[in-house]
Short mmCIF file of C-alpha atoms in Angstrom, two decimals:
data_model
loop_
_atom_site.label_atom_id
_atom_site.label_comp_id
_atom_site.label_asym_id
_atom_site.label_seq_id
_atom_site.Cartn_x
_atom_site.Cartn_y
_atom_site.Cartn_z
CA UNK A 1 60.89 127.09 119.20
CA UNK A 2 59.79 130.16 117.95
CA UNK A 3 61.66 132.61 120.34
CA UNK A 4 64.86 130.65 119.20
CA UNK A 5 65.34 131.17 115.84
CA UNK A 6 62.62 133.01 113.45
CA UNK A 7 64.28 132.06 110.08
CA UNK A 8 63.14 128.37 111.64
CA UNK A 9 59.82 129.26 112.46
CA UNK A 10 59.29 130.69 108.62
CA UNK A 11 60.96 127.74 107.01
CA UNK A 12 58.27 126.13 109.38
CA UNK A 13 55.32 128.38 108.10
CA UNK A 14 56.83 128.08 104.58
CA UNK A 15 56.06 124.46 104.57
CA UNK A 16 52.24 124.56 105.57
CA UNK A 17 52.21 125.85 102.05
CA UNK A 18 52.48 121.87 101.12
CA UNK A 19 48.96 120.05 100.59
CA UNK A 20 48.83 117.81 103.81
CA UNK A 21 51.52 119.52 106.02
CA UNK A 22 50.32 120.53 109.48
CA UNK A 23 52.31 122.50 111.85
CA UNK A 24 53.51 119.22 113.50
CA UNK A 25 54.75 117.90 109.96
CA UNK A 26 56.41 120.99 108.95
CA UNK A 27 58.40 121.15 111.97
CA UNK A 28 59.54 117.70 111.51
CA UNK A 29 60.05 118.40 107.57
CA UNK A 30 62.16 121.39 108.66
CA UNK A 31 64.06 119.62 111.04
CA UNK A 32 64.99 116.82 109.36
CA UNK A 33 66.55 119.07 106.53
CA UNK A 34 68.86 120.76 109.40
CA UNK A 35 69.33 117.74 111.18
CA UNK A 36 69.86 115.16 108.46
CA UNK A 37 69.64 116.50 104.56
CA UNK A 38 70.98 120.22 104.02
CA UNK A 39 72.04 119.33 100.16
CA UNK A 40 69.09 117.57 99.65
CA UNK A 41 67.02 121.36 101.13
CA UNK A 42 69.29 123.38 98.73
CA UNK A 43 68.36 121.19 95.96
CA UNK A 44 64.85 121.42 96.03
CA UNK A 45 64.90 125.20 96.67
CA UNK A 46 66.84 125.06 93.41
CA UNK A 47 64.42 122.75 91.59
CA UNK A 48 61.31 124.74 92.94
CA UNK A 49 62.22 128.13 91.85
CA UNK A 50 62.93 126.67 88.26
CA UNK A 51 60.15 125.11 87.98
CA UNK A 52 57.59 127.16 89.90
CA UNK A 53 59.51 129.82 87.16
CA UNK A 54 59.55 127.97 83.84
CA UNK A 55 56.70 125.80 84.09
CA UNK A 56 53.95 126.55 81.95
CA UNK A 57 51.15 124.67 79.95
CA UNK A 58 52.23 123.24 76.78
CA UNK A 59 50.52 125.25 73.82
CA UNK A 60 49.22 122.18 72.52
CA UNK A 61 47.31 119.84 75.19
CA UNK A 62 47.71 122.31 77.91
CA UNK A 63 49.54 119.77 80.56
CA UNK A 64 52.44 121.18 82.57
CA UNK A 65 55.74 121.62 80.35
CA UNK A 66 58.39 124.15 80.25
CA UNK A 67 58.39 124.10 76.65
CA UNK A 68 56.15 125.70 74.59
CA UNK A 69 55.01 122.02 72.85
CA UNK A 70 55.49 119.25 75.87
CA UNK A 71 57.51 116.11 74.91
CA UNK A 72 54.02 114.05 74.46
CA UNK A 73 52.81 116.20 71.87
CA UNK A 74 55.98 117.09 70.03
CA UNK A 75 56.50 112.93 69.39
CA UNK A 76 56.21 110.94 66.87
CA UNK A 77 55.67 107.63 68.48
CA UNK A 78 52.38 108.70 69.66
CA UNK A 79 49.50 107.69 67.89
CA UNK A 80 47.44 111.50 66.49
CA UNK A 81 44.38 109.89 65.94
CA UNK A 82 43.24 109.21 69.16
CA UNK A 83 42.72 112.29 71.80
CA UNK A 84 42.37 111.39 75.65
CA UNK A 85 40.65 114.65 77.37
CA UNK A 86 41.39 114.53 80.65
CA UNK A 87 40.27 116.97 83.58
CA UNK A 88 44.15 117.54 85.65
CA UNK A 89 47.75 116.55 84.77
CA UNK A 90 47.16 114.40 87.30
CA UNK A 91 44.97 112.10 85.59
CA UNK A 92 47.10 112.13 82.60
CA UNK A 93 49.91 110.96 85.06
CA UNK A 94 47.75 108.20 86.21
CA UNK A 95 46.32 107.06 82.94
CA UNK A 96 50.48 107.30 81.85
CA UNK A 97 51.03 105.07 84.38
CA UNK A 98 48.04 102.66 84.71
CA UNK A 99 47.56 101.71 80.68
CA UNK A 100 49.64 101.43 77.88
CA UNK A 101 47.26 104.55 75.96
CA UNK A 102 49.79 105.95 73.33
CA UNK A 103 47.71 108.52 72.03
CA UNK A 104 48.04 112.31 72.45
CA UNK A 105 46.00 114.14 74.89
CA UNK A 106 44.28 117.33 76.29
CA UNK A 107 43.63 118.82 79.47
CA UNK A 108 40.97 121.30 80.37
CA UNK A 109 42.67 122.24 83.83
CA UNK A 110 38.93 121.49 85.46
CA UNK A 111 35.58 121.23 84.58
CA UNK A 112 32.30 122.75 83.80
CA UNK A 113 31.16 124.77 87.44
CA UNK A 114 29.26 127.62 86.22
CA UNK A 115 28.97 128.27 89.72
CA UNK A 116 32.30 128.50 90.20
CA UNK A 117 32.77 130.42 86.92
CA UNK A 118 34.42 127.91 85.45
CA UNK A 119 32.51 127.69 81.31
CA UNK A 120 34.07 126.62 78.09
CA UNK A 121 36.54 129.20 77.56
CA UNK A 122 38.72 128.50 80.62
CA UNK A 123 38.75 124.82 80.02
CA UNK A 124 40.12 126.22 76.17
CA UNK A 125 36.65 124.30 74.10
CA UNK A 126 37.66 127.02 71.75
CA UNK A 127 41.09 125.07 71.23
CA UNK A 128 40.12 121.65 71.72
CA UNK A 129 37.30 122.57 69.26
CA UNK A 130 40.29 123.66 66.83
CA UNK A 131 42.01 120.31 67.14
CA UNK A 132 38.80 118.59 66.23
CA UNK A 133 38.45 120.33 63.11
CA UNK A 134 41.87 119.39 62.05
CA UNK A 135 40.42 116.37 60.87
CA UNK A 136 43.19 114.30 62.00
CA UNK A 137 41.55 112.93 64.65
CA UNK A 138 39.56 109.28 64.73
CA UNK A 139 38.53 108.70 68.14
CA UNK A 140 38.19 110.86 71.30
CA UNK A 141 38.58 109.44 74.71
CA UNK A 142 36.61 111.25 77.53
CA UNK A 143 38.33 110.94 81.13
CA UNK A 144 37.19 113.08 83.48
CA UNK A 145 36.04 112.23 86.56
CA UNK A 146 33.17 109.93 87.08
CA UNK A 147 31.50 113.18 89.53
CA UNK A 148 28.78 115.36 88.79
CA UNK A 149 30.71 118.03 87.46
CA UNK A 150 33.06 115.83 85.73
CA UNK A 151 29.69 113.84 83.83
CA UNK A 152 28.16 116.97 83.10
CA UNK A 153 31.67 118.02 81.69
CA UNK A 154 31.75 114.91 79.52
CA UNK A 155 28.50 115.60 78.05
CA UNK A 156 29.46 118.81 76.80
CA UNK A 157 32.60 117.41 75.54
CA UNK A 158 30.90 114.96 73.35
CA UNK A 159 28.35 116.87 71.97
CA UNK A 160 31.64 118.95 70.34
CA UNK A 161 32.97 115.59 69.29
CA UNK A 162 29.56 114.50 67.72
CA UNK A 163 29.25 118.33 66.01
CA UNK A 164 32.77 117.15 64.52
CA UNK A 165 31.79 114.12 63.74
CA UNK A 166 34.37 112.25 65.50
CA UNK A 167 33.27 109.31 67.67
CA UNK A 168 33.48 109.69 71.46
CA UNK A 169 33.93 106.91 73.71
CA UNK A 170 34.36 107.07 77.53
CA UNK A 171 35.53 104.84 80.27
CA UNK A 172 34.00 101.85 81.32
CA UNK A 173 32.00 102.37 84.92
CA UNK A 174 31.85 98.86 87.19
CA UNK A 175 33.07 97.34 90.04
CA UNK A 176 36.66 97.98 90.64
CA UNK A 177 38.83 94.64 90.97
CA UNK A 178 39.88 94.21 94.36
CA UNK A 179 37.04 94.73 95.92
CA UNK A 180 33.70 93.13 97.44
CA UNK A 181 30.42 93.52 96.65
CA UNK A 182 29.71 93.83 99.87
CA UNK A 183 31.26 97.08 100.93
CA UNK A 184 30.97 98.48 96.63
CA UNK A 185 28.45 101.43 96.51
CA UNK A 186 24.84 100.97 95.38
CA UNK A 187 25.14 102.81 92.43
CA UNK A 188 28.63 101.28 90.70
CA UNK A 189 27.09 97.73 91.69
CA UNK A 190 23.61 98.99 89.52
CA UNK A 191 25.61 100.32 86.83
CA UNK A 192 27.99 96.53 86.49
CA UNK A 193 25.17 94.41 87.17
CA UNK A 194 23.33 96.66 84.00
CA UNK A 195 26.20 96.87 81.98
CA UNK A 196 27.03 92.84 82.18
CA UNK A 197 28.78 91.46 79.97
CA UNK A 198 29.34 87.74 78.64
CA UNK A 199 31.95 85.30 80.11
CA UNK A 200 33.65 83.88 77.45
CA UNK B 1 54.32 112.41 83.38
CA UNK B 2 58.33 111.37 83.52
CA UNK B 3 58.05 111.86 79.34
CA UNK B 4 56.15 115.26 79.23
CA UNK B 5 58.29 117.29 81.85
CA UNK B 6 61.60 116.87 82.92
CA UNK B 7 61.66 119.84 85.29
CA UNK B 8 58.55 118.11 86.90
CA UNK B 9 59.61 114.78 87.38
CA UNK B 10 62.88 116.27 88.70
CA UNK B 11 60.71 118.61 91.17
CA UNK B 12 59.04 115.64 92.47
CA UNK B 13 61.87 113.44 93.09
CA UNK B 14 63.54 116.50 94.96
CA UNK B 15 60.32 116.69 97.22
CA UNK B 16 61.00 113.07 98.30
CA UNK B 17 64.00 114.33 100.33
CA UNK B 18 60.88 115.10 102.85
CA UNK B 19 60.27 112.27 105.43
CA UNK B 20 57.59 110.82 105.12
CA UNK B 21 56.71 111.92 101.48
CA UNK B 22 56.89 109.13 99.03
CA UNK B 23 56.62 109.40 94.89
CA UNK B 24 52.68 109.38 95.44
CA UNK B 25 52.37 112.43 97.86
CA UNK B 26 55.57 114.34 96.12
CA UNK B 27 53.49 114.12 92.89
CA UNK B 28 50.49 115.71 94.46
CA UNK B 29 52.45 118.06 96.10
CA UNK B 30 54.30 119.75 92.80
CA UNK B 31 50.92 119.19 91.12
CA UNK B 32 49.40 121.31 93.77
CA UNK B 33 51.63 124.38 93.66
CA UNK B 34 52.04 124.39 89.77
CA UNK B 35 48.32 124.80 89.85
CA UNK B 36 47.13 126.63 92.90
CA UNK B 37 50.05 127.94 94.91
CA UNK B 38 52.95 129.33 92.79
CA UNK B 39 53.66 132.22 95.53
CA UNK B 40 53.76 129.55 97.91
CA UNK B 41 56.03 127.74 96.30
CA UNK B 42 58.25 130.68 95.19
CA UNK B 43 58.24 131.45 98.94
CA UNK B 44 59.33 127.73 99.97
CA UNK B 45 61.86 128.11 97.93
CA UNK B 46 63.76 131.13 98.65
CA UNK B 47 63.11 130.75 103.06
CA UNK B 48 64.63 127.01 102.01
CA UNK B 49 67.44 128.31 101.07
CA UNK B 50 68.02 131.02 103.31
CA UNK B 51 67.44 128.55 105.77
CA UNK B 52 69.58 126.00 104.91
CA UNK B 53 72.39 128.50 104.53
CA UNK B 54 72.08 130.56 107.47
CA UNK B 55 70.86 128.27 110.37
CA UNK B 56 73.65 126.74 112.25
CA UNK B 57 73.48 125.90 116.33
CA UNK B 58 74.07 128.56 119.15
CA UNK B 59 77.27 128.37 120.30
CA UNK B 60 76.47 128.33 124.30
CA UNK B 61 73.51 125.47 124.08
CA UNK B 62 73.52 123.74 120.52
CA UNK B 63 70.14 124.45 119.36
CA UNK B 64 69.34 125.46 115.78
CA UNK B 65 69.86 129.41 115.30
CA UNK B 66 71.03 132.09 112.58
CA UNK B 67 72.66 133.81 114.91
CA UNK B 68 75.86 132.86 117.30
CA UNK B 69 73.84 133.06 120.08
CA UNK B 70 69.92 132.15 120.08
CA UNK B 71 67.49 134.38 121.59
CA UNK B 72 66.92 131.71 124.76
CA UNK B 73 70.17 131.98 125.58
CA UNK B 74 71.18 135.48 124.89
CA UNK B 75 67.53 136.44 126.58
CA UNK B 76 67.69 138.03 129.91
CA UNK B 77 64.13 136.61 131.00
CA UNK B 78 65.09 132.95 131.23
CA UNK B 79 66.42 131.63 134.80
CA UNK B 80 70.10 131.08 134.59
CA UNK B 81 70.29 128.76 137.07
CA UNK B 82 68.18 125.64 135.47
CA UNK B 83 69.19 123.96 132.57
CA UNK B 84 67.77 121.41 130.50
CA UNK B 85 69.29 118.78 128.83
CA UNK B 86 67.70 117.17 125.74
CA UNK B 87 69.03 115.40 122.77
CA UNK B 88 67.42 117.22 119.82
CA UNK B 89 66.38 120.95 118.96
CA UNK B 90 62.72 119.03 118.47
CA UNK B 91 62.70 117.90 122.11
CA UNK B 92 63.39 121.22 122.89
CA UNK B 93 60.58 122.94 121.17
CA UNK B 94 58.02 119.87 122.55
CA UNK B 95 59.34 121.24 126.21
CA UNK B 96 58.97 125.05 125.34
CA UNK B 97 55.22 124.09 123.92
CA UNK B 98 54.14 122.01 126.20
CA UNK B 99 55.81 122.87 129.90
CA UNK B 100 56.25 126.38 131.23
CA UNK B 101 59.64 125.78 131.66
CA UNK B 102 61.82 129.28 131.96
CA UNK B 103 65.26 128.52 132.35
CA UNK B 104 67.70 127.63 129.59
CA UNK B 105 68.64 124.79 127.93
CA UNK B 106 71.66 122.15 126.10
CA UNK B 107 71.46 120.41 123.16
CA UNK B 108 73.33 117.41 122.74
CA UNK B 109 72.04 116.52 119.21
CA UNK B 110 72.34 113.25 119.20
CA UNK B 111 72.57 110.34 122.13
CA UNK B 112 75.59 108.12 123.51
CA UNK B 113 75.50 105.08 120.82
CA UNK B 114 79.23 103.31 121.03
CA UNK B 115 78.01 101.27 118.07
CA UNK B 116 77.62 104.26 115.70
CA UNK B 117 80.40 106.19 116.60
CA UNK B 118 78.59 109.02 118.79
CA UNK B 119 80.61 109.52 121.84
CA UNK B 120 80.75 112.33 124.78
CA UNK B 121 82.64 114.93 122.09
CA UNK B 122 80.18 114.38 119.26
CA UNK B 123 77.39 115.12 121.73
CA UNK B 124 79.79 118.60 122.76
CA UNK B 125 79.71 117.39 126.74
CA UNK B 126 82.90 119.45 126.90
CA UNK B 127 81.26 121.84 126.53
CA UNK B 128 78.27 121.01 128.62
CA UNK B 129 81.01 120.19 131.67
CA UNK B 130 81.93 124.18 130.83
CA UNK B 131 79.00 125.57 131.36
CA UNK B 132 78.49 123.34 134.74
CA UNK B 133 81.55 124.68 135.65
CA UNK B 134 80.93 128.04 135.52
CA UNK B 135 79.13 127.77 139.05
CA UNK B 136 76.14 129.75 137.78
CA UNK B 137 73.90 126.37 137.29
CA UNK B 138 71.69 125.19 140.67
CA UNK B 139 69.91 122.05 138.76
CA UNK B 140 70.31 120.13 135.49
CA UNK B 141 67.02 118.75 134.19
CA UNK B 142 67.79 115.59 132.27
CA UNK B 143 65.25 115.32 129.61
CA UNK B 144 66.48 112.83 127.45
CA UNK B 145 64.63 110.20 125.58
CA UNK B 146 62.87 107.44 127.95
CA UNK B 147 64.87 104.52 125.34
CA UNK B 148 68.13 102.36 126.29
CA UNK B 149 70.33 104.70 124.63
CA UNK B 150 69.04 107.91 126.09
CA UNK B 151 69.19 105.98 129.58
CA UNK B 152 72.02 105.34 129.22
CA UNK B 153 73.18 109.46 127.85
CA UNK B 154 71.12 110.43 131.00
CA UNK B 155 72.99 108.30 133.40
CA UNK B 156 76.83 109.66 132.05
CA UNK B 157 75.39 113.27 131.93
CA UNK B 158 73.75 112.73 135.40
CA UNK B 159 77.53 111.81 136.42
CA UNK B 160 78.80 115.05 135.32
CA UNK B 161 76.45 116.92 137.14
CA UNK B 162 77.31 114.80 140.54
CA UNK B 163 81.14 115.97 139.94
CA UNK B 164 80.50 119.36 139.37
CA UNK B 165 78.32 119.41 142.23
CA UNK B 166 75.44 119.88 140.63
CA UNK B 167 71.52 118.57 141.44
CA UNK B 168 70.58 116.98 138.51
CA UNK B 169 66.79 115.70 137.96
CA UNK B 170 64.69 113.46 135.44
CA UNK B 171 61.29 113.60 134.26
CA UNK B 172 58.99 111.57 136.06
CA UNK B 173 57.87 108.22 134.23
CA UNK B 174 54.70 107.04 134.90
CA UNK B 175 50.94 106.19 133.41
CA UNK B 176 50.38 108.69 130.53
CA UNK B 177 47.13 111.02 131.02
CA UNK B 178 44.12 110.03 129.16
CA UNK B 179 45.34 106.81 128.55
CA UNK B 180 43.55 103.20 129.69
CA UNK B 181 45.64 101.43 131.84
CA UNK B 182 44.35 97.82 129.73
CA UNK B 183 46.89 99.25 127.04
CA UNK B 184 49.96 100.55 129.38
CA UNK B 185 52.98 99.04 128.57
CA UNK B 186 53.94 96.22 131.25
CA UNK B 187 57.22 98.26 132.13
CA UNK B 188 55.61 101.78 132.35
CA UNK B 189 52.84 100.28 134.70
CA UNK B 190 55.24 98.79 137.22
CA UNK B 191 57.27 102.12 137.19
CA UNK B 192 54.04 103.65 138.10
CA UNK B 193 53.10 101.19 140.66
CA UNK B 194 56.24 101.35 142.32
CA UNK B 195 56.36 105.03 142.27
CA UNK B 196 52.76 105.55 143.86
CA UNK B 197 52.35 108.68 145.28
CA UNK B 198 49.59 109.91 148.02
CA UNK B 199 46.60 111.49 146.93
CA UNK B 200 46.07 114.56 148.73
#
């Protein structure tokens, strides 16, 4: 393949750039888009470059939008008195998706890894700290990740709440529905079993 | 998400032209070049579109190239007198990977299938018949797929060959290596059986 035609093998390359794209993959990515889907290749070239170009982090919560204030802040059907602080976009995609939460948001783009070099300033505290103070806020919801990082992340979070005097509540930790005991890890069963509640 | 960025949700429904990439993995692909691979993505992008533009097939044996002629064919290393058949530029680069295979090759980029319209022009056997022709060619490999429909392409194309004089082989079938025989396929194992061979 790769004596035959080199602008292949860097479409090929190109790919690997994609999170869970082998060499196998890529190659069958890239040849289906010869093969098969050659508008549907120019379109997302198209789409990539704009977006990879005007995508930025909205001023506000700091979430992906290509305007200065993204769509969730800038509306007025969302309720301002409840902030959700979430670690990635991501997890404000899923919580978007999963509940019916129609509050605003904010989004450190990580969490606390002073190992990594990762402190207050680059998750913007400073900010979120400034939308505290606004006083327009009732209730902040703390989302990050239930992982070391993320807890450690959450504590630091809601001491700024409590030095604002705004009352923090975070998500509920138990057994995920679904599931079975059996195969649920020791810790999440302790947690449930501690944090029962009554059967009404 | 679909609320807070247009240019997003547009990015990831243009990723889903990718087999094997549903709304799920699309999503964590855009997420993961907006945050941690923009030059990747800007790369993607523009080799995506130089690809799609600029790659059509070599005009002597069908494969994908830029050029009129691809470098197998125009090369003056490769043995003019073998040439393989397959059916699509993949099988190709599976035989150049895997098999030290120096001669050239034709790409009939597709199989025979009545049903769905792809008959002996679609698959360019004129042009195949040509090259045959030309009195250069001592053996045709026929390296289509081991399925009913590439059978059945191997068997007309074999055919061809026996008019123009031409030996024309097929790869061997037989047990896979490092399989268990247990799990062998009933048809593959009498093939096998039938075709013993002495052990030297």
């Amino acid at each position: 393949m790769s004596s035959s035609s080199p602008l292949l093998t860097e479409l090929i390359d190109a790919l690997r750039c994609l999170p869970g794209v082998g060499r196998k993959s890529a190659q069958r990515m890239a040849m289906h888009l010869l093969e098969r889907d050659r508008p549907g290749g120019h379109r997302l070239s198209a789409v990539l470059e704009q977006a990879m170009l005007r995508i930025g982090n909205c001023s506000q919560c700091r979430n992906f939008s290509e305007d200065p204030v993204c769509a969730l802040c800038a509306s007025h059907a969302r309720d301002r008195r409840v902030l959700c602080v979430v670690e990635s976009p991501s997890d404000l995609a899923a919580i978007e998706q999963a509940t019916g939460y129609n509050g605003q948001y904010f989004v450190l783009l990580g969490r606390l890894s002073p190992l990594d070099g990762t402190g207050p300033e680059e998750l913007g505290l400073d900010r979120l700290v400034g939308r505290l103070q606004e006083g327009e806020i009732e209730e902040m919801i703390i989302a990050t990740n239930p992982t070391v990082e993320g807890e450690a992340t959450a504590h630091y979070v809601g001491k700024l709440a409590a030095a604002a005097g705004i009352r923090a509540t975070g998500l509920a930790h138990g057994v995920p529905l679904g599931g079975e005991l059996e195969y649920v890890d020791r810790n999440t069963l302790a947690h449930a079993f501690g944090g029962r509640q009554s059967v009404e």
